[in-house]
C-alpha positions as CSV (number, residue, x, y, z in Angstrom):
1,X,79.6,176.1,186.5
2,X,78.3,176.7,183.6
3,X,79.8,178.2,180.1
4,X,79.0,181.4,178.6
5,X,76.2,180.3,176.4
6,X,74.4,178.6,178.8
7,X,74.8,181.5,181.0
8,X,73.1,184.2,178.3
9,X,70.5,181.4,177.2
10,X,69.4,181.1,181.1
11,X,69.5,184.8,181.0
12,X,67.3,185.6,178.3
13,X,65.4,182.4,178.1
14,X,65.1,180.5,181.4
15,X,62.4,181.2,184.2
16,X,64.2,179.6,187.3
17,X,61.7,176.7,189.3
18,X,63.7,175.2,192.0
19,X,67.2,174.3,193.4
20,X,67.9,171.2,195.2
21,X,70.4,170.2,197.9
22,X,73.6,170.2,195.8
23,X,73.6,173.9,194.3
24,X,72.1,172.5,191.0
25,X,69.6,175.1,190.0
26,X,66.8,174.1,187.5
27,X,64.7,176.2,184.5
28,X,62.4,176.0,182.3
29,X,62.1,178.3,178.9
30,X,59.7,180.8,179.2
31,X,58.1,180.4,175.8
32,X,58.0,176.2,175.7
33,X,57.4,175.1,179.4
34,X,58.6,172.0,177.9
35,X,62.1,172.8,177.5
36,X,64.1,172.4,180.7
37,X,67.7,172.3,181.5
38,X,69.9,172.1,185.0
39,X,72.7,174.2,185.6
40,X,75.1,172.8,187.8
41,X,76.4,173.8,190.9
42,X,79.6,172.5,191.6
43,X,80.9,171.0,188.3
44,X,79.5,169.3,185.9
45,X,78.1,166.1,186.6
46,X,75.1,164.4,186.1
47,X,74.8,162.4,188.9
48,X,74.1,165.2,191.2
49,X,70.8,165.1,189.9
50,X,68.4,163.7,192.4
51,X,65.7,161.3,191.4
52,X,62.4,163.7,191.5
53,X,64.5,166.4,189.3
54,X,65.1,163.9,187.4
55,X,61.4,163.1,186.4
56,X,61.0,166.6,185.9
57,X,64.0,167.3,183.4
58,X,62.9,164.5,181.4
59,X,59.2,165.3,181.3
60,X,57.8,162.5,183.3
61,X,56.1,164.8,185.0
62,X,55.1,168.9,184.7
63,X,55.2,169.6,188.3
64,X,58.5,170.3,189.6
65,X,59.6,168.9,193.6
66,X,59.1,172.0,195.3
67,X,55.2,172.3,193.7
68,X,54.4,168.4,194.0
69,X,56.9,166.4,196.4
70,X,57.8,163.2,196.7
71,X,56.6,161.0,199.4
72,X,59.3,159.4,200.6
73,X,59.3,155.6,201.7
74,X,60.3,154.6,204.8
75,X,62.9,151.7,203.6
76,X,64.8,154.9,200.9
77,X,67.8,155.7,201.4
78,X,68.8,159.5,201.4
79,X,70.2,160.1,197.3
80,X,73.8,160.2,197.0
81,X,75.8,161.3,193.8
82,X,77.8,158.5,192.0
83,X,80.9,158.4,194.1
84,X,82.7,156.0,191.6
85,X,86.9,157.5,191.2
86,X,86.2,159.3,194.3
87,X,87.8,159.1,197.8
88,X,83.9,157.8,198.8
89,X,83.9,155.4,196.2
90,X,83.1,151.8,197.1
91,X,85.8,148.8,197.8
92,X,84.7,145.5,198.3
93,X,86.9,143.3,200.7
94,X,89.9,142.3,199.0
95,X,90.3,145.1,197.1
96,X,93.6,146.3,196.0
97,X,93.2,150.0,196.5
98,X,91.2,149.0,200.0
99,X,94.7,147.2,201.3
100,X,93.5,144.0,201.8
101,X,93.8,140.8,200.1
102,X,91.3,138.2,198.3
103,X,91.6,135.0,200.3
104,X,92.4,131.7,198.5
105,X,89.9,129.4,197.4
106,X,89.4,126.6,199.2
107,X,88.6,123.6,197.0
108,X,85.2,123.3,197.6
109,X,83.7,124.7,194.6
110,X,82.6,121.5,192.4
111,X,81.4,122.7,188.6
112,X,78.0,121.9,187.2
113,X,78.3,119.3,184.7
114,X,74.9,118.3,183.1
115,X,74.0,114.0,183.8
């Protein structure tokens, strides 16, 4: 979902360099490769740009993730966009929207006072 001006600019000046799993397409300017942009696949949501593409967009690296994929660490979780405001948003135990109640304070808390 892009506006008309972005589409026209992309058609005239853009060179496609890749696409990610969220349907976002990445472009560079045909005459000035340091100019880079993204057209979002499903609504304008910058949180759907994965870290490897974020690196390329901001000029941290000149090679796209297609040209030089990042090695995945064993401890890395798969990338997920920000879920704030959606049905998948994290709700801690006791959150009012999760239908829970917070436990009462037990009275075992003592504030620190300097001696």
